[in-house]
mmCIF file of C-alpha atoms in Angstrom:
data_model
loop_
_atom_site.group_PDB
_atom_site.id
_atom_site.type_symbol
_atom_site.label_atom_id
_atom_site.label_comp_id
_atom_site.label_asym_id
_atom_site.label_seq_id
_atom_site.Cartn_x
_atom_site.Cartn_y
_atom_site.Cartn_z
ATOM 1 C CA MET A 1 0.000 0.000 0.000
ATOM 2 C CA THR A 2 2.950 2.288 0.676
ATOM 3 C CA THR A 3 6.683 2.125 0.298
ATOM 4 C CA ALA A 4 7.421 4.518 3.147
ATOM 5 C CA LYS A 5 9.320 2.936 6.008
ATOM 6 C CA ARG A 6 8.293 3.440 9.598
ATOM 7 C CA ASP A 7 11.247 5.603 10.455
ATOM 8 C CA THR A 8 10.720 7.846 7.447
ATOM 9 C CA TYR A 9 7.128 8.680 8.417
ATOM 10 C CA THR A 10 6.454 12.313 9.087
ATOM 11 C CA PRO A 11 3.252 14.126 10.007
ATOM 12 C CA GLU A 12 3.169 15.313 6.350
ATOM 13 C CA THR A 13 3.182 11.874 4.740
ATOM 14 C CA LEU A 14 0.714 10.602 7.342
ATOM 15 C CA LEU A 15 -1.534 13.548 6.520
ATOM 16 C CA SER A 16 -1.592 12.774 2.802
ATOM 17 C CA VAL A 17 -2.520 9.145 3.499
ATOM 18 C CA ALA A 18 -5.239 10.215 5.941
ATOM 19 C CA VAL A 19 -6.765 12.676 3.474
ATOM 20 C CA ARG A 20 -6.919 9.989 0.805
ATOM 21 C CA VAL A 21 -8.686 7.582 3.176
ATOM 22 C CA PHE A 22 -11.065 10.284 4.471
ATOM 23 C CA ASN A 23 -12.040 11.112 0.869
ATOM 24 C CA GLU A 24 -12.539 7.449 -0.031
ATOM 25 C CA ARG A 25 -14.465 6.292 3.052
ATOM 26 C CA GLY A 26 -15.828 9.545 4.393
ATOM 27 C CA TYR A 27 -14.498 11.026 7.648
ATOM 28 C CA ASP A 28 -17.204 9.381 9.771
ATOM 29 C CA GLY A 29 -16.567 6.002 8.140
ATOM 30 C CA THR A 30 -12.795 6.104 8.795
ATOM 31 C CA SER A 31 -11.357 4.449 11.903
ATOM 32 C CA MET A 32 -7.810 4.587 13.282
ATOM 33 C CA GLU A 33 -7.635 0.969 12.129
ATOM 34 C CA HIS A 34 -8.287 2.035 8.530
ATOM 35 C CA LEU A 35 -5.623 4.749 8.783
ATOM 36 C CA SER A 36 -3.140 2.312 10.309
ATOM 37 C CA LYS A 37 -3.661 -0.186 7.490
ATOM 38 C CA ALA A 38 -3.492 2.437 4.729
ATOM 39 C CA ALA A 39 -0.328 3.984 6.158
ATOM 40 C CA GLY A 40 1.250 0.621 6.855
ATOM 41 C CA ILE A 41 2.178 1.609 10.402
ATOM 42 C CA SER A 42 0.722 0.663 13.764
ATOM 43 C CA LYS A 43 -1.938 2.688 15.514
ATOM 44 C CA SER A 44 0.507 3.498 18.305
ATOM 45 C CA SER A 45 2.914 4.883 15.696
ATOM 46 C CA ILE A 46 0.148 7.166 14.465
ATOM 47 C CA TYR A 47 -0.531 8.331 18.014
ATOM 48 C CA HIS A 48 3.172 9.169 18.193
ATOM 49 C CA HIS A 49 2.480 11.874 15.579
ATOM 50 C CA VAL A 50 -1.083 13.019 16.269
ATOM 51 C CA SER A 51 -3.738 12.839 18.976
ATOM 52 C CA GLY A 52 -6.211 11.049 16.705
ATOM 53 C CA LYS A 53 -8.189 11.307 13.505
ATOM 54 C CA GLU A 54 -9.777 14.629 14.443
ATOM 55 C CA GLU A 55 -6.330 16.262 14.573
ATOM 56 C CA LEU A 56 -5.592 14.850 11.123
ATOM 57 C CA LEU A 57 -8.876 16.302 9.856
ATOM 58 C CA ARG A 58 -8.051 19.691 11.350
ATOM 59 C CA ARG A 59 -4.597 19.743 9.776
ATOM 60 C CA ALA A 60 -6.001 18.677 6.421
ATOM 61 C CA VAL A 61 -8.807 21.227 6.184
ATOM 62 C CA SER A 62 -6.462 23.893 7.586
ATOM 63 C CA ARG A 63 -4.192 23.340 4.616
ATOM 64 C CA ALA A 64 -7.140 23.952 2.250
ATOM 65 C CA LEU A 65 -8.405 26.945 4.222
ATOM 66 C CA ASP A 66 -4.931 28.510 4.527
ATOM 67 C CA GLY A 67 -4.580 28.231 0.756
ATOM 68 C CA LEU A 68 -7.948 29.854 0.109
ATOM 69 C CA PHE A 69 -7.649 32.642 2.702
ATOM 70 C CA GLY A 70 -4.053 33.243 1.582
ATOM 71 C CA THR A 71 -5.291 34.349 -1.844
ATOM 72 C CA LEU A 72 -7.205 37.219 -0.221
ATOM 73 C CA GLU A 73 -3.935 38.633 1.162
ATOM 74 C CA GLU A 74 -2.166 38.659 -2.189
ATOM 75 C CA GLU A 75 -1.526 42.044 -3.791
ATOM 76 C CA HIS A 76 -3.980 41.708 -6.693
ATOM 77 C CA ALA A 77 -6.705 40.744 -4.238
ATOM 78 C CA ARG A 78 -6.157 44.001 -2.377
ATOM 79 C CA VAL A 79 -5.389 46.560 -5.095
ATOM 80 C CA GLY A 80 -7.574 47.590 -8.023
ATOM 81 C CA THR A 81 -11.290 47.827 -8.700
ATOM 82 C CA ALA A 82 -13.519 45.341 -6.897
ATOM 83 C CA ALA A 83 -14.244 43.626 -10.233
ATOM 84 C CA GLU A 84 -10.523 43.177 -10.898
ATOM 85 C CA ARG A 85 -9.910 41.876 -7.383
ATOM 86 C CA LEU A 86 -12.875 39.517 -7.677
ATOM 87 C CA GLU A 87 -11.613 38.162 -10.981
ATOM 88 C CA TYR A 88 -8.171 37.627 -9.449
ATOM 89 C CA VAL A 89 -9.587 35.820 -6.424
ATOM 90 C CA VAL A 90 -11.788 33.578 -8.613
ATOM 91 C CA ARG A 91 -8.726 32.566 -10.624
ATOM 92 C CA ARG A 92 -6.662 31.930 -7.497
ATOM 93 C CA MET A 93 -9.508 29.916 -5.884
ATOM 94 C CA VAL A 94 -9.522 27.606 -8.895
ATOM 95 C CA GLU A 95 -5.716 27.332 -8.773
ATOM 96 C CA VAL A 96 -5.683 26.518 -5.050
ATOM 97 C CA LEU A 97 -8.474 23.964 -5.552
ATOM 98 C CA MET A 98 -6.438 22.171 -8.224
ATOM 99 C CA ALA A 99 -3.088 22.457 -6.413
ATOM 100 C CA GLU A 100 -4.543 21.203 -3.117
ATOM 101 C CA LEU A 101 -7.184 18.967 -4.691
ATOM 102 C CA PRO A 102 -7.554 16.245 -1.997
ATOM 103 C CA TYR A 103 -7.471 18.819 0.810
ATOM 104 C CA VAL A 104 -10.101 21.072 -0.775
ATOM 105 C CA THR A 105 -12.204 18.014 -1.689
ATOM 106 C CA LEU A 106 -12.190 16.988 1.972
ATOM 107 C CA LEU A 107 -13.061 20.530 3.077
ATOM 108 C CA LEU A 108 -16.050 20.594 0.721
ATOM 109 C CA ARG A 109 -17.336 17.285 2.098
ATOM 110 C CA VAL A 110 -17.194 18.272 5.768
ATOM 111 C CA ARG A 111 -20.659 17.940 7.284
ATOM 112 C CA GLY A 112 -20.482 19.249 10.844
ATOM 113 C CA ASN A 113 -20.746 16.291 13.231
ATOM 114 C CA THR A 114 -17.672 17.148 15.335
ATOM 115 C CA GLY A 115 -16.211 20.349 16.736
ATOM 116 C CA THR A 116 -13.506 20.399 14.080
ATOM 117 C CA GLU A 117 -16.054 19.928 11.308
ATOM 118 C CA ARG A 118 -18.216 22.754 12.654
ATOM 119 C CA TRP A 119 -15.120 24.957 12.866
ATOM 120 C CA ALA A 120 -14.284 24.118 9.236
ATOM 121 C CA LEU A 121 -17.819 24.957 8.093
ATOM 122 C CA GLU A 122 -17.627 28.255 9.951
ATOM 123 C CA ARG A 123 -14.327 29.130 8.240
ATOM 124 C CA ARG A 124 -15.798 28.189 4.845
ATOM 125 C CA ARG A 125 -18.755 30.488 5.470
ATOM 126 C CA GLU A 126 -16.296 33.246 6.434
ATOM 127 C CA PHE A 127 -14.419 32.787 3.163
ATOM 128 C CA ASP A 128 -17.655 32.779 1.139
ATOM 129 C CA HIS A 129 -18.643 35.959 2.951
ATOM 130 C CA ARG A 130 -15.358 37.657 2.036
ATOM 131 C CA VAL A 131 -15.823 36.791 -1.647
ATOM 132 C CA ALA A 132 -19.479 37.883 -1.532
ATOM 133 C CA GLY A 133 -18.182 41.199 -0.167
ATOM 134 C CA LEU A 134 -15.999 41.647 -3.251
ATOM 135 C CA LEU A 135 -18.973 40.859 -5.493
ATOM 136 C CA LYS A 136 -21.118 43.379 -3.631
ATOM 137 C CA ALA A 137 -18.420 46.021 -3.974
ATOM 138 C CA ALA A 138 -18.092 45.307 -7.709
ATOM 139 C CA ALA A 139 -21.870 45.689 -8.063
ATOM 140 C CA ALA A 140 -21.740 48.997 -6.166
ATOM 141 C CA GLU A 141 -19.010 50.185 -8.551
ATOM 142 C CA GLY A 142 -21.304 49.298 -11.472
ATOM 143 C CA ASP A 143 -19.092 46.517 -12.842
ATOM 144 C CA VAL A 144 -21.456 43.656 -12.011
ATOM 145 C CA ARG A 145 -25.009 43.285 -13.259
ATOM 146 C CA ASP A 146 -27.646 44.313 -10.723
ATOM 147 C CA ASP A 147 -30.355 41.833 -11.769
ATOM 148 C CA VAL A 148 -28.894 38.874 -9.860
ATOM 149 C CA GLU A 149 -28.900 39.057 -6.070
ATOM 150 C CA VAL A 150 -25.357 39.020 -4.603
ATOM 151 C CA ARG A 151 -25.869 36.079 -2.242
ATOM 152 C CA LEU A 152 -27.402 33.977 -5.000
ATOM 153 C CA ALA A 153 -24.650 34.891 -7.476
ATOM 154 C CA THR A 154 -22.004 33.982 -4.887
ATOM 155 C CA ARG A 155 -23.581 30.582 -4.301
ATOM 156 C CA LEU A 156 -23.783 29.832 -8.014
ATOM 157 C CA VAL A 157 -20.197 30.938 -8.669
ATOM 158 C CA PHE A 158 -18.926 28.835 -5.760
ATOM 159 C CA GLY A 159 -21.043 25.959 -7.071
ATOM 160 C CA MET A 160 -19.313 26.140 -10.440
ATOM 161 C CA ILE A 161 -15.834 26.394 -8.925
ATOM 162 C CA ASN A 162 -16.323 23.701 -6.279
ATOM 163 C CA SER A 163 -17.741 21.253 -8.841
ATOM 164 C CA ILE A 164 -14.250 21.046 -10.354
ATOM 165 C CA VAL A 165 -13.221 18.598 -7.589
ATOM 166 C CA GLU A 166 -15.711 16.103 -9.070
ATOM 167 C CA TRP A 167 -13.813 15.642 -12.334
ATOM 168 C CA TYR A 168 -10.443 17.406 -12.348
ATOM 169 C CA ARG A 169 -7.515 14.987 -12.081
ATOM 170 C CA PRO A 170 -3.938 16.315 -12.274
ATOM 171 C CA ASP A 171 -2.703 13.380 -14.349
ATOM 172 C CA GLY A 172 -1.564 15.378 -17.361
ATOM 173 C CA ARG A 173 -4.018 13.532 -19.612
ATOM 174 C CA GLY A 174 -7.022 15.763 -19.110
ATOM 175 C CA MET A 175 -7.333 19.525 -19.146
ATOM 176 C CA GLY A 176 -4.493 21.655 -17.868
ATOM 177 C CA GLU A 177 -4.706 23.921 -14.837
ATOM 178 C CA ARG A 178 -4.336 27.030 -16.921
ATOM 179 C CA GLU A 179 -7.134 26.031 -19.315
ATOM 180 C CA VAL A 180 -9.542 25.323 -16.455
ATOM 181 C CA ALA A 181 -8.713 28.542 -14.602
ATOM 182 C CA ASP A 182 -9.075 30.613 -17.795
ATOM 183 C CA ALA A 183 -12.450 29.020 -18.562
ATOM 184 C CA VAL A 184 -13.855 29.693 -15.098
ATOM 185 C CA VAL A 185 -12.642 33.295 -15.111
ATOM 186 C CA ARG A 186 -14.165 33.884 -18.558
ATOM 187 C CA LEU A 187 -17.529 32.304 -17.738
ATOM 188 C CA VAL A 188 -17.803 33.967 -14.327
ATOM 189 C CA SER A 189 -16.647 37.398 -15.457
ATOM 190 C CA GLY A 190 -18.860 37.325 -18.542
ATOM 191 C CA GLY A 191 -21.806 36.069 -16.521
ATOM 192 C CA LEU A 192 -21.468 38.639 -13.761
ATOM 193 C CA ARG A 193 -20.878 41.489 -16.173
ATOM 194 C CA GLY A 194 -23.914 40.605 -18.237
ATOM 195 C CA GLY A 195 -24.293 41.808 -21.773
ATOM 196 C CA ALA A 196 -25.938 44.762 -23.438
ATOM 197 C CA GLU A 197 -27.986 42.378 -25.524
ATOM 198 C CA GLU A 198 -29.303 40.696 -22.363
ATOM 199 C CA ARG A 199 -33.087 40.682 -22.172
ATOM 200 C CA MET B 1 -42.084 8.553 11.354
ATOM 201 C CA THR B 2 -45.092 8.490 9.040
ATOM 202 C CA THR B 3 -48.802 8.837 9.315
ATOM 203 C CA ALA B 4 -49.606 6.666 6.309
ATOM 204 C CA LYS B 5 -51.502 3.515 7.139
ATOM 205 C CA ARG B 6 -50.490 0.136 5.757
ATOM 206 C CA ASP B 7 -53.437 -0.179 3.476
ATOM 207 C CA THR B 8 -52.967 3.284 2.020
ATOM 208 C CA TYR B 9 -49.391 2.562 0.932
ATOM 209 C CA THR B 10 -48.743 2.850 -2.754
ATOM 210 C CA PRO B 11 -45.563 2.461 -4.779
ATOM 211 C CA GLU B 12 -45.499 6.279 -4.999
ATOM 212 C CA THR B 13 -45.506 6.953 -1.261
ATOM 213 C CA LEU B 14 -43.014 4.139 -0.706
ATOM 214 C CA LEU B 15 -40.781 5.709 -3.358
ATOM 215 C CA SER B 16 -40.754 9.101 -1.681
ATOM 216 C CA VAL B 17 -39.795 7.512 1.662
ATOM 217 C CA ALA B 18 -37.069 5.432 -0.014
ATOM 218 C CA VAL B 19 -35.575 8.458 -1.775
ATOM 219 C CA ARG B 20 -35.406 10.361 1.502
ATOM 220 C CA VAL B 21 -33.627 7.465 3.218
ATOM 221 C CA PHE B 22 -31.256 6.919 0.265
ATOM 222 C CA ASN B 23 -30.299 10.605 0.362
ATOM 223 C CA GLU B 24 -29.780 10.542 4.133
ATOM 224 C CA ARG B 25 -27.837 7.280 4.477
ATOM 225 C CA GLY B 26 -26.483 6.807 0.963
ATOM 226 C CA TYR B 27 -27.809 4.038 -1.279
ATOM 227 C CA ASP B 28 -25.080 1.579 -0.240
ATOM 228 C CA GLY B 29 -25.712 2.296 3.435
ATOM 229 C CA THR B 30 -29.472 1.666 3.194
ATOM 230 C CA SER B 31 -30.886 -1.753 4.018
ATOM 231 C CA MET B 32 -34.421 -3.066 3.542
ATOM 232 C CA GLU B 33 -34.590 -2.884 7.346
ATOM 233 C CA HIS B 34 -33.955 0.884 7.216
ATOM 234 C CA LEU B 35 -36.636 1.291 4.539
ATOM 235 C CA SER B 36 -39.085 -0.801 6.515
ATOM 236 C CA LYS B 37 -38.554 1.292 9.656
ATOM 237 C CA ALA B 38 -38.768 4.614 7.821
ATOM 238 C CA ALA B 39 -41.937 3.607 5.979
ATOM 239 C CA GLY B 40 -43.490 2.076 9.074
ATOM 240 C CA ILE B 41 -44.411 -1.116 7.211
ATOM 241 C CA SER B 42 -42.931 -4.595 7.268
ATOM 242 C CA LYS B 43 -40.265 -5.757 4.838
ATOM 243 C CA SER B 44 -42.719 -8.260 3.355
ATOM 244 C CA SER B 45 -45.147 -5.406 2.693
ATOM 245 C CA ILE B 46 -42.394 -3.608 0.796
ATOM 246 C CA TYR B 47 -41.724 -6.760 -1.240
ATOM 247 C CA HIS B 48 -45.425 -6.725 -2.082
ATOM 248 C CA HIS B 49 -44.751 -3.517 -4.038
ATOM 249 C CA VAL B 50 -41.191 -3.860 -5.344
ATOM 250 C CA SER B 51 -38.535 -6.509 -5.869
ATOM 251 C CA GLY B 52 -36.055 -4.761 -3.568
ATOM 252 C CA LYS B 53 -34.091 -1.598 -3.009
ATOM 253 C CA GLU B 54 -32.537 -1.639 -6.479
ATOM 254 C CA GLU B 55 -35.975 -1.362 -8.071
ATOM 255 C CA LEU B 56 -36.731 1.604 -5.816
ATOM 256 C CA LEU B 57 -33.458 3.205 -6.916
ATOM 257 C CA ARG B 58 -34.293 2.637 -10.573
ATOM 258 C CA ARG B 59 -37.750 4.145 -10.206
ATOM 259 C CA ALA B 60 -36.364 7.122 -8.323
ATOM 260 C CA VAL B 61 -33.574 8.004 -10.752
ATOM 261 C CA SER B 62 -35.939 7.320 -13.679
ATOM 262 C CA ARG B 63 -38.206 10.051 -12.374
ATOM 263 C CA ALA B 64 -35.291 12.505 -12.375
ATOM 264 C CA LEU B 65 -34.027 11.357 -15.771
ATOM 265 C CA ASP B 66 -37.496 11.451 -17.353
ATOM 266 C CA GLY B 67 -37.873 15.012 -16.112
ATOM 267 C CA LEU B 68 -34.516 16.073 -17.543
ATOM 268 C CA PHE B 69 -34.840 14.278 -20.901
ATOM 269 C CA GLY B 70 -38.431 15.490 -21.178
ATOM 270 C CA THR B 71 -37.226 19.086 -21.382
ATOM 271 C CA LEU B 72 -35.325 18.250 -24.587
ATOM 272 C CA GLU B 73 -38.592 17.259 -26.272
ATOM 273 C CA GLU B 74 -40.388 20.499 -25.450
ATOM 274 C CA GLU B 75 -41.042 22.902 -28.307
ATOM 275 C CA HIS B 76 -38.595 25.629 -27.248
ATOM 276 C CA ALA B 77 -35.850 23.031 -26.968
ATOM 277 C CA ARG B 78 -36.408 22.059 -30.587
ATOM 278 C CA VAL B 79 -37.222 25.318 -32.365
ATOM 279 C CA GLY B 80 -35.052 28.428 -32.645
ATOM 280 C CA THR B 81 -31.347 29.165 -32.710
ATOM 281 C CA ALA B 82 -29.093 26.807 -30.787
ATOM 282 C CA ALA B 83 -28.361 29.596 -28.275
ATOM 283 C CA GLU B 84 -32.097 30.103 -27.651
ATOM 284 C CA ARG B 85 -32.675 26.374 -27.294
ATOM 285 C CA LEU B 86 -29.694 26.076 -24.941
ATOM 286 C CA GLU B 87 -30.970 28.926 -22.796
ATOM 287 C CA TYR B 88 -34.392 27.292 -22.637
ATOM 288 C CA VAL B 89 -32.943 23.912 -21.652
ATOM 289 C CA VAL B 90 -30.737 25.491 -18.955
ATOM 290 C CA ARG B 91 -33.813 27.155 -17.451
ATOM 291 C CA ARG B 92 -35.860 23.948 -17.601
ATOM 292 C CA MET B 93 -33.011 21.901 -16.096
ATOM 293 C CA VAL B 94 -32.971 24.232 -13.094
ATOM 294 C CA GLU B 95 -36.776 24.018 -12.840
ATOM 295 C CA VAL B 96 -36.781 20.209 -12.990
ATOM 296 C CA LEU B 97 -33.982 20.068 -10.411
ATOM 297 C CA MET B 98 -36.026 22.184 -7.984
ATOM 298 C CA ALA B 99 -39.373 20.468 -8.716
ATOM 299 C CA GLU B 100 -37.888 16.977 -8.339
ATOM 300 C CA LEU B 101 -35.239 17.963 -5.774
ATOM 301 C CA PRO B 102 -34.844 14.662 -3.845
ATOM 302 C CA TYR B 103 -34.914 12.605 -7.042
ATOM 303 C CA VAL B 104 -32.307 14.718 -8.840
ATOM 304 C CA THR B 105 -30.186 14.839 -5.659
ATOM 305 C CA LEU B 106 -30.177 11.040 -5.599
ATOM 306 C CA LEU B 107 -29.327 10.875 -9.302
ATOM 307 C CA LEU B 108 -26.347 13.188 -8.797
ATOM 308 C CA ARG B 109 -25.025 11.022 -5.939
ATOM 309 C CA VAL B 110 -25.172 7.725 -7.817
ATOM 310 C CA ARG B 111 -21.702 6.190 -7.889
ATOM 311 C CA GLY B 112 -21.884 3.089 -10.082
ATOM 312 C CA ASN B 113 -21.572 0.019 -7.825
ATOM 313 C CA THR B 114 -24.630 -1.815 -9.170
ATOM 314 C CA GLY B 115 -26.118 -2.351 -12.615
ATOM 315 C CA THR B 116 -28.843 0.205 -11.972
ATOM 316 C CA GLU B 117 -26.301 2.765 -10.827
ATOM 317 C CA ARG B 118 -24.146 2.211 -13.909
ATOM 318 C CA TRP B 119 -27.259 2.541 -16.087
ATOM 319 C CA ALA B 120 -28.111 5.830 -14.363
ATOM 320 C CA LEU B 121 -24.579 7.157 -14.886
ATOM 321 C CA GLU B 122 -24.787 6.207 -18.560
ATOM 322 C CA ARG B 123 -28.092 8.061 -18.948
ATOM 323 C CA ARG B 124 -26.628 11.111 -17.170
ATOM 324 C CA ARG B 125 -23.702 11.125 -19.587
ATOM 325 C CA GLU B 126 -26.153 10.879 -22.474
ATOM 326 C CA PHE B 127 -28.055 13.912 -21.193
ATOM 327 C CA ASP B 128 -24.829 15.876 -20.681
ATOM 328 C CA HIS B 129 -23.853 14.941 -24.217
ATOM 329 C CA ARG B 130 -27.148 16.247 -25.631
ATOM 330 C CA VAL B 131 -26.697 19.580 -23.854
ATOM 331 C CA ALA B 132 -23.047 19.761 -24.947
ATOM 332 C CA GLY B 133 -24.360 19.280 -28.507
ATOM 333 C CA LEU B 134 -26.553 22.363 -28.133
ATOM 334 C CA LEU B 135 -23.606 24.334 -26.811
ATOM 335 C CA LYS B 136 -21.462 23.198 -29.730
ATOM 336 C CA ALA B 137 -24.188 24.187 -32.209
ATOM 337 C CA ALA B 138 -24.515 27.605 -30.563
ATOM 338 C CA ALA B 139 -20.746 28.073 -30.852
ATOM 339 C CA ALA B 140 -20.887 27.073 -34.531
ATOM 340 C CA GLU B 141 -23.628 29.671 -35.065
ATOM 341 C CA GLY B 142 -21.352 32.284 -33.483
ATOM 342 C CA ASP B 143 -23.555 32.897 -30.431
ATOM 343 C CA VAL B 144 -21.163 31.377 -27.892
ATOM 344 C CA ARG B 145 -17.602 32.519 -27.256
ATOM 345 C CA ASP B 146 -14.964 30.352 -28.898
ATOM 346 C CA ASP B 147 -12.247 30.747 -26.268
ATOM 347 C CA VAL B 148 -13.686 28.142 -23.862
ATOM 348 C CA GLU B 149 -13.660 24.531 -24.992
ATOM 349 C CA VAL B 150 -17.192 23.075 -25.313
ATOM 350 C CA ARG B 151 -16.660 20.035 -23.064
ATOM 351 C CA LEU B 152 -15.118 22.194 -20.335
ATOM 352 C CA ALA B 153 -17.881 24.809 -20.596
ATOM 353 C CA THR B 154 -20.523 22.052 -20.355
ATOM 354 C CA ARG B 155 -18.916 20.629 -17.214
ATOM 355 C CA LEU B 156 -18.723 24.029 -15.548
ATOM 356 C CA VAL B 157 -22.316 24.927 -16.435
ATOM 357 C CA PHE B 158 -23.570 21.575 -15.133
ATOM 358 C CA GLY B 159 -21.423 22.122 -12.024
ATOM 359 C CA MET B 160 -23.175 25.414 -11.354
ATOM 360 C CA ILE B 161 -26.657 23.990 -11.949
ATOM 361 C CA ASN B 162 -26.131 20.759 -10.020
ATOM 362 C CA SER B 163 -24.708 22.629 -7.009
ATOM 363 C CA ILE B 164 -28.199 24.010 -6.401
ATOM 364 C CA VAL B 165 -29.203 20.714 -4.728
ATOM 365 C CA GLU B 166 -26.710 21.526 -1.956
ATOM 366 C CA TRP B 167 -28.593 24.558 -0.671
ATOM 367 C CA TYR B 168 -32.007 24.981 -2.355
ATOM 368 C CA ARG B 169 -34.918 24.086 -0.069
ATOM 369 C CA PRO B 170 -38.495 24.593 -1.290
ATOM 370 C CA ASP B 171 -39.726 25.844 2.073
ATOM 371 C CA GLY B 172 -40.870 29.258 0.924
ATOM 372 C CA ARG B 173 -38.421 30.973 3.286
ATOM 373 C CA GLY B 174 -35.438 31.087 0.965
ATOM 374 C CA MET B 175 -35.157 32.066 -2.650
ATOM 375 C CA GLY B 176 -38.009 31.366 -5.040
ATOM 376 C CA GLU B 177 -37.797 29.017 -7.993
ATOM 377 C CA ARG B 178 -38.190 31.817 -10.479
ATOM 378 C CA GLU B 179 -35.416 33.892 -8.913
ATOM 379 C CA VAL B 180 -32.976 30.964 -8.964
ATOM 380 C CA ALA B 181 -33.817 29.980 -12.553
ATOM 381 C CA ASP B 182 -33.487 33.596 -13.753
ATOM 382 C CA ALA B 183 -30.114 33.962 -12.030
ATOM 383 C CA VAL B 184 -28.696 30.788 -13.566
ATOM 384 C CA VAL B 185 -29.923 31.702 -17.048
ATOM 385 C CA ARG B 186 -28.421 35.192 -16.756
ATOM 386 C CA LEU B 187 -25.048 34.027 -15.441
ATOM 387 C CA VAL B 188 -24.764 31.155 -17.905
ATOM 388 C CA SER B 189 -25.946 33.103 -20.955
ATOM 389 C CA GLY B 190 -23.753 36.090 -20.112
ATOM 390 C CA GLY B 191 -20.785 33.848 -19.427
ATOM 391 C CA LEU B 192 -21.124 31.821 -22.590
ATOM 392 C CA ARG B 193 -21.732 34.878 -24.749
ATOM 393 C CA GLY B 194 -18.710 36.684 -23.362
ATOM 394 C CA GLY B 195 -18.298 40.426 -23.573
ATOM 395 C CA ALA B 196 -16.658 42.807 -26.006
ATOM 396 C CA GLU B 197 -14.506 44.166 -23.200
ATOM 397 C CA GLU B 198 -13.211 40.673 -22.421
ATOM 398 C CA ARG B 199 -9.416 40.412 -22.580
#
């Protein structure tokens, strides 16, 4: 199942195994036994690194959340018109989703049964809220159509972006990261801007 | 759990209970015992109506698929420019999704472990392919931007539409069906058409 030797195990490699198993079996359906088997190390070895599966979940979704929130601190997310910043953040969201695919996939599947899951949902809502704020600002500046309510537009745009985890595979055989990011930016920007010929 | 009496049970009411349980527990995680408890009737009473849970799954996803394929036969899906027909089908897809919410939700969660599931996936692909054909025709007629590949655009548009099952609830407190359908049509049409000011 793995070629890693016991003494080469680090919290990082353990995390990548755990995320794979969480995504395959669901977090609720994963036991320490499953993680032990998938990692090829004993349960006590896992406890040497982490306090349990909830800590692994927290580390995994933190990686996704740090990537997403990090984009909001980048220069192009802070300087320019709201429409320009929004377009930049949409592109970076897609890039982070593809670069951290298993971590973002896990984040999107979190349901809220444990404290860590509820915390993750709360952070997701916070991120959505920040992006909705950009959309609202772009609408106020007249660069986004005013016939679609901001909250609804945000949901639909996130729906399009998040759906990428269902089919994108970074195996080099399918579509490239750049092509996917360009497509999303074009569809979202065109959609939000509307057209003069719109009824 | 239910107020229906044994002798008032019909395949229809049994189906709606089964779909709810499938969506809550997952199809794989649902046993005839779960269905029996949720419906408040014995397993043998269920077998009086259907051959087992796979038949219930087939009936449920058929209802969603019939709704979706039905839209392609409607007049406005057959007459007009490809862009007009596409816009009509996008609107009707959203309407069917909201009208048949639990059935479409189940269809979108099908994974392909049984023959019925693989059949449902095949039918979904066929529907996607029909819509992609409309998009391709609209591009050929010059009404859809040519800088986003048709297959990728189809996936992203379906991603946006299908994501509605995650948050739409027909309880009258949230957004109305008309508002959601209008928003999707506007974002999708604007996005696919592109804008002159697009880079």
